[in-house]
Coordinates of C-alpha atoms in Angstrom, one line a residue:
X22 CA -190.1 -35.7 -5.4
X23 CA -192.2 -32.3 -6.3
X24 CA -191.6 -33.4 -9.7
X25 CA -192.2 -37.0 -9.5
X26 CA -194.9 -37.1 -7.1
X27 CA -196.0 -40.5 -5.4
X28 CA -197.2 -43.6 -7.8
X29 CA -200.0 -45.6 -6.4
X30 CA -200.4 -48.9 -8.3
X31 CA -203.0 -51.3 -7.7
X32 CA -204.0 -55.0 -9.1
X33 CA -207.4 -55.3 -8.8
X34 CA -210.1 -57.8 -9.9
X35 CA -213.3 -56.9 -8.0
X36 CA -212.5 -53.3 -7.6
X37 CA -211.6 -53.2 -3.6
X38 CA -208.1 -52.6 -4.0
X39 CA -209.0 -49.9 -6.8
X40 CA -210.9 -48.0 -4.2
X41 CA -208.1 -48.3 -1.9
X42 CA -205.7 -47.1 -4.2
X43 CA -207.8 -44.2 -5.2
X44 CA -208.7 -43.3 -1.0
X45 CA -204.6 -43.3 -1.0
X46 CA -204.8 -40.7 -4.0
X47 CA -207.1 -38.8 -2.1
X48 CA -205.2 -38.5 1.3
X49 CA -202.1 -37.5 -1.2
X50 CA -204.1 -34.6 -2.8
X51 CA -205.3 -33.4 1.2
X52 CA -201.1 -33.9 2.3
X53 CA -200.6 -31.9 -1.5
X54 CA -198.3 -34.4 -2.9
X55 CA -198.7 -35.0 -6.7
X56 CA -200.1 -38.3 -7.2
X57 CA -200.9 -40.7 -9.9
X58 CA -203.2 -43.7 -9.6
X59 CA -202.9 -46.7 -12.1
X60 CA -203.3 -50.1 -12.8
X61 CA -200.2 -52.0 -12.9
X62 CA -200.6 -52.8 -16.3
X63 CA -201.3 -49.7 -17.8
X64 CA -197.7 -48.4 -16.0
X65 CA -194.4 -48.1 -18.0
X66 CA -193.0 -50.5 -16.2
X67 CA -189.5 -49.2 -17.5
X68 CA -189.8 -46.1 -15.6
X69 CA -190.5 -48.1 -12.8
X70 CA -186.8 -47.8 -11.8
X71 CA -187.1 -43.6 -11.9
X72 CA -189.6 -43.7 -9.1
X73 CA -188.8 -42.5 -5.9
X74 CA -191.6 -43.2 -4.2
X75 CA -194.2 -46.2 -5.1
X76 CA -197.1 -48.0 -3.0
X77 CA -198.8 -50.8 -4.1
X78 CA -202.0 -52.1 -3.5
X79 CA -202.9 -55.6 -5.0
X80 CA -205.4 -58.3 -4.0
X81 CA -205.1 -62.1 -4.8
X82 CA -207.0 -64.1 -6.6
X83 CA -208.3 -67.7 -7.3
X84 CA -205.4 -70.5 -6.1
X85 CA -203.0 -67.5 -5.6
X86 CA -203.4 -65.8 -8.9
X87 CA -202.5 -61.9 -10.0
X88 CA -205.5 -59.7 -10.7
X89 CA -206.0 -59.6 -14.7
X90 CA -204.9 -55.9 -14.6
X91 CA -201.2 -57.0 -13.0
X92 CA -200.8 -60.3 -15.1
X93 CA -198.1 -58.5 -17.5
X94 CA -196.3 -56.1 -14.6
X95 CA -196.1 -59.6 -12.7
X96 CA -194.5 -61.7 -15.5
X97 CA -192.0 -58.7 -15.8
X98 CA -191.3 -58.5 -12.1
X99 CA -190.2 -62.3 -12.2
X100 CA -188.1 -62.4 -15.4
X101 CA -184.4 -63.4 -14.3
X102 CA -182.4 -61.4 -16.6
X103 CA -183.6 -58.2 -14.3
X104 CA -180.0 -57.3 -12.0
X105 CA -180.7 -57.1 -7.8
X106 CA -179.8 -52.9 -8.0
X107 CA -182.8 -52.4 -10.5
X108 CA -184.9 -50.7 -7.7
X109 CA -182.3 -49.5 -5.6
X110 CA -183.6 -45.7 -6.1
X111 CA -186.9 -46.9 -4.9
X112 CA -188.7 -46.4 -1.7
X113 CA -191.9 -48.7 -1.5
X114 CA -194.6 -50.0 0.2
X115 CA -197.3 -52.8 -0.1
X116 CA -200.9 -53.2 0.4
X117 CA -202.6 -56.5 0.5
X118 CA -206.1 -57.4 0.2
X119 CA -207.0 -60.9 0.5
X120 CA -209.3 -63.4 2.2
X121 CA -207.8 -66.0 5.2
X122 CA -210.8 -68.5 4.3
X123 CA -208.6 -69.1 1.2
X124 CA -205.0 -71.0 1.8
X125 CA -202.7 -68.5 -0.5
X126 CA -203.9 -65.8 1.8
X127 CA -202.4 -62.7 -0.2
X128 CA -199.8 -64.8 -1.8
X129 CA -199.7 -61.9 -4.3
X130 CA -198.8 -59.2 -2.1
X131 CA -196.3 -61.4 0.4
X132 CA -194.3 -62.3 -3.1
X133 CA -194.5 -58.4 -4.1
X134 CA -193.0 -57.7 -0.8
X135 CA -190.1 -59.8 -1.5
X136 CA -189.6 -59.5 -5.5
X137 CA -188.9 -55.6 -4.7
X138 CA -186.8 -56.7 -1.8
X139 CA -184.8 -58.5 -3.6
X140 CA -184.3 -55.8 -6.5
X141 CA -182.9 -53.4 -4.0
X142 CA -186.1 -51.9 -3.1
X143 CA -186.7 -49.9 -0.1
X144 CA -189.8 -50.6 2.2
X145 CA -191.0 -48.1 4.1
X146 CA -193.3 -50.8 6.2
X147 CA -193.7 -53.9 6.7
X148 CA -196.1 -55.4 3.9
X149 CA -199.9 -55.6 5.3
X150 CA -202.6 -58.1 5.1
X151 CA -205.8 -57.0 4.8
X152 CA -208.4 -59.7 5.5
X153 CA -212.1 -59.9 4.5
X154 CA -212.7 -62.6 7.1
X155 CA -212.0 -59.7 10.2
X156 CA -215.3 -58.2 11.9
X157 CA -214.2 -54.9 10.3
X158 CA -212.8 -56.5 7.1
X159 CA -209.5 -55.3 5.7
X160 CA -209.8 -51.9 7.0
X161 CA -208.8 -53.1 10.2
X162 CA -205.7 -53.3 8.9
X163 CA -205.5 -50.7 6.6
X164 CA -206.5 -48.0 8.5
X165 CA -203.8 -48.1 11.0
X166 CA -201.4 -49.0 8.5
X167 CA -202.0 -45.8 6.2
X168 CA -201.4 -43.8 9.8
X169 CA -197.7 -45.1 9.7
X170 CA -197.7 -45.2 6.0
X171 CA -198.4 -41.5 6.1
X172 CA -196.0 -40.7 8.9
X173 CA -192.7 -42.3 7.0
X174 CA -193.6 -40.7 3.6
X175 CA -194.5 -37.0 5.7
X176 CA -190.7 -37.4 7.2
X177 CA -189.1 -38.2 3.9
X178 CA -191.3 -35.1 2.2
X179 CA -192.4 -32.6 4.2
X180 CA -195.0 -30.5 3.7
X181 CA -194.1 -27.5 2.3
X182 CA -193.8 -24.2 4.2
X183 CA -196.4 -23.0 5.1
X184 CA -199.1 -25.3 3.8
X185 CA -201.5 -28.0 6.4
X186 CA -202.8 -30.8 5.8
X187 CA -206.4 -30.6 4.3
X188 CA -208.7 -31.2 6.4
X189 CA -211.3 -34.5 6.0
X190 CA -214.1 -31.7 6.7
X191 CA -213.4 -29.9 3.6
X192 CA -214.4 -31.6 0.0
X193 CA -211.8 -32.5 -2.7
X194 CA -212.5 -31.7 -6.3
X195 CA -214.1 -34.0 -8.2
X196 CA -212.1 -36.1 -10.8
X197 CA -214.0 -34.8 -13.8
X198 CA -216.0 -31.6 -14.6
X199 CA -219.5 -32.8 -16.3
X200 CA -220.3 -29.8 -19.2
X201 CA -224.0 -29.9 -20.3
X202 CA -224.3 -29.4 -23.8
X203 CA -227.0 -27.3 -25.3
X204 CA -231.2 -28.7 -25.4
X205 CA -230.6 -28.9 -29.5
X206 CA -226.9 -30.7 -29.9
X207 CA -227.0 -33.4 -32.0
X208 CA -228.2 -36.8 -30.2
X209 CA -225.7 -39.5 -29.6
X210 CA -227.5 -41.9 -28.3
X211 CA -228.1 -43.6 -31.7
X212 CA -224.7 -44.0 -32.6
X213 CA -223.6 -45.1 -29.2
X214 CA -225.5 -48.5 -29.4
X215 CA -224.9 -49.2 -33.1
X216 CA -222.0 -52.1 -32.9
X217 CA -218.8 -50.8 -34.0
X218 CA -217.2 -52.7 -36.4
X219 CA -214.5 -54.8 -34.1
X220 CA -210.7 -53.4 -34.4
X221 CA -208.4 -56.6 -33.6
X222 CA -209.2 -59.4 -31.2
X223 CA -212.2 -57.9 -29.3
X224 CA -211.3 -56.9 -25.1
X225 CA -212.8 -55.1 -22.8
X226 CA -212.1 -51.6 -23.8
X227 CA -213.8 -52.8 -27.2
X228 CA -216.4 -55.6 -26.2
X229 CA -217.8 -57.9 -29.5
X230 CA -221.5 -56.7 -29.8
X231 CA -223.1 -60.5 -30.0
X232 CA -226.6 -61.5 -31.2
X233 CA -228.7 -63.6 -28.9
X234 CA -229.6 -66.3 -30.6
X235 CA -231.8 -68.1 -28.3
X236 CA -232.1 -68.0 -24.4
X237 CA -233.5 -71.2 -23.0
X238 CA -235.0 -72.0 -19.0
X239 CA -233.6 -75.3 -18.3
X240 CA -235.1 -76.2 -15.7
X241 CA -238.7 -76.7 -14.8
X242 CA -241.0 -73.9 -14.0
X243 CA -241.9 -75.1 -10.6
X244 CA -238.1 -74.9 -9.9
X245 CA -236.9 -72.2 -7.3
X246 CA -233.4 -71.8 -9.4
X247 CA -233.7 -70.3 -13.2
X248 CA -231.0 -71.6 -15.1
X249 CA -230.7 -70.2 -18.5
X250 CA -228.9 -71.9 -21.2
X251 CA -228.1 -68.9 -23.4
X252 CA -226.4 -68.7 -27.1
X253 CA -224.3 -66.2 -28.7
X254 CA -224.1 -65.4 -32.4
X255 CA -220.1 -64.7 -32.9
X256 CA -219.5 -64.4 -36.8
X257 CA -217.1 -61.8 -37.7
X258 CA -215.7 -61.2 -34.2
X259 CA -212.1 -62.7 -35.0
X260 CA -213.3 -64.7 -31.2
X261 CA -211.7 -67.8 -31.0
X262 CA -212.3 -70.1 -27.6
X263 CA -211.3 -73.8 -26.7
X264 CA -212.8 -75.9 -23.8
X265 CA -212.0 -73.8 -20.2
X266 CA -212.5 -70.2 -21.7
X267 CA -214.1 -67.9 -19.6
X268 CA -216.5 -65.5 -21.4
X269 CA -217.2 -61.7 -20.0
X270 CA -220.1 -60.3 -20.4
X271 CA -220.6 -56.3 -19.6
X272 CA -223.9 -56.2 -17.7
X273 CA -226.0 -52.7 -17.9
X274 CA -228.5 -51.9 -15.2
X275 CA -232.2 -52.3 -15.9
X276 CA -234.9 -49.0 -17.1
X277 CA -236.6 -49.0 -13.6
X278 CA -233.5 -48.9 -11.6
X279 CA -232.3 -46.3 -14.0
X280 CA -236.0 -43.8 -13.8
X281 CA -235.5 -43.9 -10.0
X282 CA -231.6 -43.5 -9.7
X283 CA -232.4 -40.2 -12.0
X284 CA -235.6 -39.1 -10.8
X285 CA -234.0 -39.3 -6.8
X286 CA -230.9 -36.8 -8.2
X287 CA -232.9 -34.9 -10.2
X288 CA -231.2 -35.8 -13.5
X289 CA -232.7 -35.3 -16.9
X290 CA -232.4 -38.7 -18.9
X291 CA -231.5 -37.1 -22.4
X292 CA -229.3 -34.1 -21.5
X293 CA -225.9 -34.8 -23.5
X294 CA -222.7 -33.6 -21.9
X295 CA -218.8 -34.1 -22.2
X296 CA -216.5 -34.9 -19.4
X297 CA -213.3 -32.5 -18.8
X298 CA -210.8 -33.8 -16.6
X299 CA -210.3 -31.5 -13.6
X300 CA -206.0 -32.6 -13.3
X301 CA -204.6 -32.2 -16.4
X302 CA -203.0 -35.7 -17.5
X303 CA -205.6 -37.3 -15.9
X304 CA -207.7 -39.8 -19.1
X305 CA -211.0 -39.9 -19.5
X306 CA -213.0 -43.2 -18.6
X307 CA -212.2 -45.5 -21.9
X308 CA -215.7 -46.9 -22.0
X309 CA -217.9 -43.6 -22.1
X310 CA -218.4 -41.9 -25.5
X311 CA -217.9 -38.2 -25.9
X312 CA -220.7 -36.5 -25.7
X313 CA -223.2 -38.9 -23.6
X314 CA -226.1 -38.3 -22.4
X315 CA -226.9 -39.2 -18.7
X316 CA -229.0 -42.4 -19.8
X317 CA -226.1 -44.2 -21.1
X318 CA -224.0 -43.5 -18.5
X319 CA -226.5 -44.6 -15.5
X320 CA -227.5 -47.0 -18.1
X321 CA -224.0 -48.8 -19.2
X322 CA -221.5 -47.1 -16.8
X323 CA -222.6 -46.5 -13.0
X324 CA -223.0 -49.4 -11.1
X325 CA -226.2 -48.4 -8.9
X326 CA -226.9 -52.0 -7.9
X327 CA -223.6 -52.9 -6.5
X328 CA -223.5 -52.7 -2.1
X329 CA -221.4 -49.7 -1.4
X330 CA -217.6 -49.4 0.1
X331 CA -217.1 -47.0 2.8
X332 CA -216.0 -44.0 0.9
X333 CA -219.4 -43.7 -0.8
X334 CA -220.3 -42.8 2.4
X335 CA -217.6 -40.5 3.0
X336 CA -218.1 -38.7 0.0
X337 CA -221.8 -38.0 0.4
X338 CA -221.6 -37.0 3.7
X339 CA -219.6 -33.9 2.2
X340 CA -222.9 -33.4 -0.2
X341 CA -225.6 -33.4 3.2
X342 CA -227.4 -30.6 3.9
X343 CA -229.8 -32.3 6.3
X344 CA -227.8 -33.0 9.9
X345 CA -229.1 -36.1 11.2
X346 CA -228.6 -37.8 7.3
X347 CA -224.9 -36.1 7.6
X348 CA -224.0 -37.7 11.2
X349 CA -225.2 -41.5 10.3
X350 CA -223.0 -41.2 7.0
X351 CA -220.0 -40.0 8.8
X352 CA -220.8 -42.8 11.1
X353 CA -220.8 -45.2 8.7
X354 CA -217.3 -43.4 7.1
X355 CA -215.4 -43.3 10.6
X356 CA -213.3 -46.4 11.7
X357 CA -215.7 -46.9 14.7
X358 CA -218.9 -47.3 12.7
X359 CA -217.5 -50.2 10.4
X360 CA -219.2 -53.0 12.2
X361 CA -222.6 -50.4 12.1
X362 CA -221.7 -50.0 8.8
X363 CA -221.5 -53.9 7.5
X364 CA -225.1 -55.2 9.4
X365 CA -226.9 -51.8 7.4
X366 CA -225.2 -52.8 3.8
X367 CA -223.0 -55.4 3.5
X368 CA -225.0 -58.5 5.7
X369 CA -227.8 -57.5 3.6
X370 CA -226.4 -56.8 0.6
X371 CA -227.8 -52.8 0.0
X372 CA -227.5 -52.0 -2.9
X373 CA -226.0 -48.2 -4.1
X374 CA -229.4 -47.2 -5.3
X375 CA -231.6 -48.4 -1.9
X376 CA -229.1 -46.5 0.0
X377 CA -229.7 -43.7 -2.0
X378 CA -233.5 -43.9 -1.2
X379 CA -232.9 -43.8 2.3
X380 CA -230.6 -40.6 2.5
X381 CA -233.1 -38.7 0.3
X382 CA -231.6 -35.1 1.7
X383 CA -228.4 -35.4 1.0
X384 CA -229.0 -37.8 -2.6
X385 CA -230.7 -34.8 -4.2
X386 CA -227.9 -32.5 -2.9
X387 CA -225.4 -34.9 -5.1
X388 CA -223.7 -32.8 -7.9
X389 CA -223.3 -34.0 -11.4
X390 CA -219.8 -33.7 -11.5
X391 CA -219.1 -35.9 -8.1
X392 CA -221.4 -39.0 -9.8
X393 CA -217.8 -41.2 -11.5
X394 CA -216.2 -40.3 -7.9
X395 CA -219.5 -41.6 -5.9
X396 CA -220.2 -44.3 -8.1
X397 CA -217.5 -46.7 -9.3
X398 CA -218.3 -48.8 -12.9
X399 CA -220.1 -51.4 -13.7
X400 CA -217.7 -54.3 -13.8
X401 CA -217.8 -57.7 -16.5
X402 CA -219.1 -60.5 -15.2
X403 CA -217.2 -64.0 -16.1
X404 CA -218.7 -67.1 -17.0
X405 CA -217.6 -70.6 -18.2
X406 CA -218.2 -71.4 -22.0
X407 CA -220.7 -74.2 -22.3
X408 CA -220.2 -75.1 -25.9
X409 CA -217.1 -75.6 -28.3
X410 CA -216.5 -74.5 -31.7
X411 CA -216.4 -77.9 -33.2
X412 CA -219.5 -78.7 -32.4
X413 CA -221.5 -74.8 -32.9
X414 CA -219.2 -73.3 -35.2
X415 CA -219.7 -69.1 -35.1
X416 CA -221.3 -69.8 -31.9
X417 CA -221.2 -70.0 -28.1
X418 CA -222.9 -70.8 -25.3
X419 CA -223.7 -70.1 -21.6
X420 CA -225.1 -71.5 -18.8
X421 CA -226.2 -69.1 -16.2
X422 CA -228.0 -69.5 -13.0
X423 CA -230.1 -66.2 -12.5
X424 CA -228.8 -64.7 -8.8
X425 CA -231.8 -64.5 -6.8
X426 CA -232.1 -64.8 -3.0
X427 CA -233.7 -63.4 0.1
X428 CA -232.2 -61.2 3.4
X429 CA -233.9 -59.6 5.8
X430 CA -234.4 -56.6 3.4
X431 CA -238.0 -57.3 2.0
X432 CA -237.4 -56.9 -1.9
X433 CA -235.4 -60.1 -3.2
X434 CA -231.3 -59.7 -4.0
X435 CA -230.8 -60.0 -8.0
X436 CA -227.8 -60.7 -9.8
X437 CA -227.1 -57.9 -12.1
X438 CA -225.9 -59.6 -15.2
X439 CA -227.5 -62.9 -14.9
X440 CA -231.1 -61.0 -14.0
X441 CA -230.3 -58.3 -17.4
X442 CA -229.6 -61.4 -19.6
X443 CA -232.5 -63.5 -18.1
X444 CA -234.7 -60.5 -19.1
X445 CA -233.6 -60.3 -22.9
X446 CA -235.5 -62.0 -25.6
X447 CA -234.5 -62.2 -28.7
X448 CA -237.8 -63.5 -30.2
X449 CA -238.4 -59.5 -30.1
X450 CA -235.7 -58.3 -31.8
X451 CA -232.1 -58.0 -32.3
X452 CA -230.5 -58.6 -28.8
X453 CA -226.9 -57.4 -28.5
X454 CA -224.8 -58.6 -25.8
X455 CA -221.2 -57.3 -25.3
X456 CA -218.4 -59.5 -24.5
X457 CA -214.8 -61.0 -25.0
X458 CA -213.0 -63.5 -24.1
X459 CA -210.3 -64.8 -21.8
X460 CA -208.1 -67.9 -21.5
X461 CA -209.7 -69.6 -18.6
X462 CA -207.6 -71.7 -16.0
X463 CA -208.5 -75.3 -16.9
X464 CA -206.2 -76.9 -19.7
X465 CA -207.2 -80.3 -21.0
X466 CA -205.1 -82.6 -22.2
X467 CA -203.6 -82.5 -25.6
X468 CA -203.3 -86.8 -25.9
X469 CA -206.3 -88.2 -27.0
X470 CA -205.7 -91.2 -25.2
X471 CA -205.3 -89.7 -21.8
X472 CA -209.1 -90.1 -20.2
X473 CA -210.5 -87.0 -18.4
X474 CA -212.9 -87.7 -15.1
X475 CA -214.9 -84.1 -14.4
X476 CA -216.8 -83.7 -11.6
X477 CA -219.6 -80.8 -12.5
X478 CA -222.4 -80.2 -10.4
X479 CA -224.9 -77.5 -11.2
X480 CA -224.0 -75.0 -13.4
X481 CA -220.4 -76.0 -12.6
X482 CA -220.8 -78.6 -15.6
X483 CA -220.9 -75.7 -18.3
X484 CA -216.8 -76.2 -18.9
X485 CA -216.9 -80.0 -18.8
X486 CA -220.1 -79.5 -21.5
X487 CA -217.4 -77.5 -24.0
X488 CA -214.9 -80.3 -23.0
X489 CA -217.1 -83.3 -24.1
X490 CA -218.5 -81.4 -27.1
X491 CA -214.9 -80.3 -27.8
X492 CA -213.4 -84.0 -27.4
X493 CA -216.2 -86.2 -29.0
X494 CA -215.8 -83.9 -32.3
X495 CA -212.2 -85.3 -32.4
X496 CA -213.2 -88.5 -31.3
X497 CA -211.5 -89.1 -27.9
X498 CA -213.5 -91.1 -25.6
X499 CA -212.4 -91.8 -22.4
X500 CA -215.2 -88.8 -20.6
X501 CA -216.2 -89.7 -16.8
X502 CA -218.3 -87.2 -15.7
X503 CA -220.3 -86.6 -11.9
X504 CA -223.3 -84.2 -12.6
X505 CA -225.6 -83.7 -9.2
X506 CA -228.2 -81.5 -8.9
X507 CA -231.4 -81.7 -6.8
X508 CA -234.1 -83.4 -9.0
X509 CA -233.6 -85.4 -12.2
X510 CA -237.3 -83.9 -13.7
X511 CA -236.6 -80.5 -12.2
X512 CA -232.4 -79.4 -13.0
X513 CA -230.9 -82.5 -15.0
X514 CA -229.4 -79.5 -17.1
X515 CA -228.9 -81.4 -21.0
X516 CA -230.1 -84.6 -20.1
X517 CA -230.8 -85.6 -23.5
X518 CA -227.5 -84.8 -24.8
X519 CA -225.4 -86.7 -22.0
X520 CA -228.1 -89.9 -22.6
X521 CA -227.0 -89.7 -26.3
X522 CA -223.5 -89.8 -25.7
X523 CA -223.8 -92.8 -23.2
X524 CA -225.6 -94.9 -26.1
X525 CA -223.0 -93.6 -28.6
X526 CA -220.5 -95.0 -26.0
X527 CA -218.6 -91.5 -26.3
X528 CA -219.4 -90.4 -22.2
X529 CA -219.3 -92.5 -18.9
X530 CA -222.2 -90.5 -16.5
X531 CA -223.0 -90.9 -13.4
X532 CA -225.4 -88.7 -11.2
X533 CA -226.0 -87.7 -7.7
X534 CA -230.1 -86.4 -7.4
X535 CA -229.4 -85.1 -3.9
X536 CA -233.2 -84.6 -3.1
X537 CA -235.4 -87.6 -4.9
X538 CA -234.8 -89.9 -2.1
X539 CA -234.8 -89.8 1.6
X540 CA -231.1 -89.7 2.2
X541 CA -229.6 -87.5 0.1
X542 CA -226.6 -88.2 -2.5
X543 CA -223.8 -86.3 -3.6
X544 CA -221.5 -86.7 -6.4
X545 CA -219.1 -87.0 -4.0
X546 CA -221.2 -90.2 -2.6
X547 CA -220.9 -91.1 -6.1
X548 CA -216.8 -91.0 -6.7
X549 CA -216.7 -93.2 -3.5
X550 CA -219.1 -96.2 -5.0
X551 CA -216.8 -96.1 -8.0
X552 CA -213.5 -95.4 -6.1
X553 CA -212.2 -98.6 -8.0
X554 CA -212.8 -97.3 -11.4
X555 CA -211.8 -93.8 -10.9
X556 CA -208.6 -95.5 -8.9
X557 CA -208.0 -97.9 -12.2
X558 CA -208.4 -94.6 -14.3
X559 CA -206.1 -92.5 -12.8
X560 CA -203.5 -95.1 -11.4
X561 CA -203.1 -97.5 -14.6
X562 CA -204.6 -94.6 -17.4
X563 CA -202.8 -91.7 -16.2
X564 CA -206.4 -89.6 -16.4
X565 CA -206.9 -86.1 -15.7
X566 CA -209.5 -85.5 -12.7
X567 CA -211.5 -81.4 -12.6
X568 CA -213.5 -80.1 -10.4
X569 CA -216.0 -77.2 -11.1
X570 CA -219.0 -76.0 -9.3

């Protein structure tokens, strides 16, 4: 076990279960047991079976779906030539974060539990459910669970002679070591925004740098909602989409947020640096460039506007020099102070940087080499394509409804990426965008007589619009769709182009304008006054029904 050391692996896919598995890292290093923190995926799942010791931390997603960063450990887990001994060395236990709103409430972790079961693991613990729904969200069940979890692995391994547990009191090292390089070192900042030339099918470790083509308001200007309809230029990438992709887009943080979130720590914009890490084995972050300078990575990398998880506060409590700052952060870090904790941040959606501003004190005391353990990336953003290849070859489109909304803070909640793309014009110059793309979860059908009813409202029509396009370019008819919004002269988003398909006798369309009449309509009002056609579709014409939105 000295040797070996304990494996955290975690499936994540909004980063909770990442921060979990790295505060499990953490209370390893302060218990000094060597300890490794991964993705599933990026394990050797053939050594899997020399573990002694493994805990898992996964969320679920969607309708019961693996996090993308488990998708290939999950499809190995399952495959039935694997014999029921395979884990009979192992001694495990799983984490699961999920959301009891949904009905496969951490399906993912429950079948964990009994995949390793049946291989001959070991559990240590019963599995746990973390749920968001709780007062106190999953840590009401993960705190008392990593108490037992904690006590089990302490009587298998002691600590060794001699040594105590680290206290919370005293401050870890930080994961990396930040190096300044000298005033006159060559600039990188040139070559780190010049669009590599792409290396096999783009991904996210190497995004496609797009062109913007054009990036059009849909709706009218008196409208509260912006909705953008957005085009890519995608010649050369090797990208190849069909109607259901999902497009990710990696989002950077805008110049003002950046000037403040530099100017509060005290950072200079254009000093270059390299990261060393502080373990050895432990990789650098695939997404910064070596050297950077500190614009890039508040720029591209640390995700300032994002509402921050407890350890944040944890960790800059350890920075404070200023007591009353200190004592509401460890507040907000202790088990009691959760509920505190969620109406000051989460209920009104803080972000990083605001928090920042109001624990001036101990933000300045931050040091350089603690910022990729404060702040945690900036994570892609998925969207639904809008358009399909047939139609715009060598190009792709979005449609995105720019996140804006009011709490009871007084400056209005943005949506990072949809606000950053929103803000790009590129009628001033070349805009790059970078992105990739993944197989989404809708499949349509592959006869061209089977008829396909969508039901799309709002921006939720932008897969059925790379449907239609997709299927009138082969010429399938045989498209129902139910598009509601609020007002047909305010958000009827590509009116003209469903009208044209209607006279061309290509598209069936009926809408739902929910607020140009007194009593307002739905599409679902809709389905019901045409129950007998949609019945006649899908009972005698074996049609395919969707739902988005």
């Amino acid at each position: 076990m000295a040797e070996q050391g304990l494996l955290v692996l975690f499936g994540s896919q909004t980063g909770t279960a990442q921060d979990t598995a790295e505060r499990l890292g953490r209370e390893a290093q302060r218990r000094h047991l060597r300890c490794r923190v991964q993705a599933l995926d990026s394990c050797d799942l053939a050594n899997l079976i020399h573990e002694p010791l493994v805990v898992f931390v996964c969320a679920t997603t969607g309708q019961g779906d693996p996090p993308d960063n488990m998708k290939m450990f999950w499809r190995f887990l399952f495959r039935k030539s694997l014999p029921a001994s395979s884990l009979c060395q192992l001694d495990y236990a799983v984490l699961g974060l999920g959301d009891s709103s949904y009905p496969k409430f951490n399906f993912i972790a429950k079948k964990l539990h009994k995949r390793l079961l049946q291989l001959g693991g070991n559990p240590l613990l019963p599995v746990a459910l973390g749920d968001d729904q709780h007062d106190l969200g999953p840590d009401a069940v993960v705190d008392p669970w990593l108490v037992a979890l904690w006590e089990k692995i302490l009587a298998l391994y002691p600590l060794p002679p001699g040594r105590e547990i680290i206290s919370p009191d005293m401050r870890l090292p930080p994961k990396y070591t930040l190096h300044y390089l000298p005033e006159d070192s060559p600039d990188p900042e040139g070559a780190l925004l010049q669009p590599a030339a792409p290396r096999g099918a783009p991904c996210e470790l190497q995004p496609f740098p797009a062109r913007m083509v054009s990036n059009q308001r849909l709706t009218a200007q008196a409208h509260f909602q912006d909705v953008r309809l957005i085009e890519f230029d995608i010649a050369g990438s090797g990208i190849t989409f069909s109607a259901g992709d999902v497009v990710m887009i990696q989002p950077q943080n805008c110049p003002e947020d950046v000037q403040q979130f530099c100017q509060l720590l005290r950072l200079e914009p254009h000093r270059r640096f390299v990261l060393e890490p502080t373990e050895p084995g432990t990789s650098l972050p695939p997404l910064l460039p070596q050297p950077c300078t500190i614009q890039y990575l508040v720029t591209h990398y640390l995700d300032i506007s994002c509402v921050p998880r407890r350890s944040f506060f944890e960790l800059l409590a350890s920075f404070s020099t200023n007591e009353l700052e200190r004592e509401k952060l460890q507040e907000f870090s202790s088990a009691q102070g959760q509920e505190e904790l969620f109406s000051y941040c989460n209920r009104p959606r803080r972000t990083t940087l605001e928090v920042l501003w109001d624990f001036p004190h101990s933000t300045c005391a931050i040091p350089a080499d603690y910022l990729l353990d404060l702040i945690p990336r900036i994570r892609p953003r998925a969207f639904s394509i809008a358009s399909s290849l047939l139609a715009h070859p060598e190009r792709m489109q979005i449609l995105v409804a720019v996140v804006r909304y009011k709490t009871r803070l007084s400056k209005p909640r943005r949506g990072l990426c949809s606000s950053w793309l929103a803000s790009l014009n590129p009628e001033q110059g070349d805009v790059r965008v970078p992105l990739w793309v993944k197989k989404g979860g809708m499949k349509f059908p592959a006869d061209p007589a089977t008829p396909v009813i969508m039901i799309g409202p709002g921006t939720g029509v932008a897969p059925f619009r790379a449907a239609i396009q997709e299927r009138v370019a082969l010429g399938r008819r045989g498209n129902c769709l139910f598009f509601g919004c609020r007002h047909q002269s305010k958000d009827f988003y590509c009116q003209a182009e469903w009208e044209e398909l209607v006279t061309k006798g290509f598209l069936t369309l009926f809408t739902a304008f929910s607020r140009d009449q007194e009593e307002k309509v739905y599409v679902q009002h809709r389905i019901r006054e045409n129950g007998k056609l949609v019945w006649e579709l899908l009972s005698s014409e074996n049609a395919h029904i969707y739902l988005a939105g």
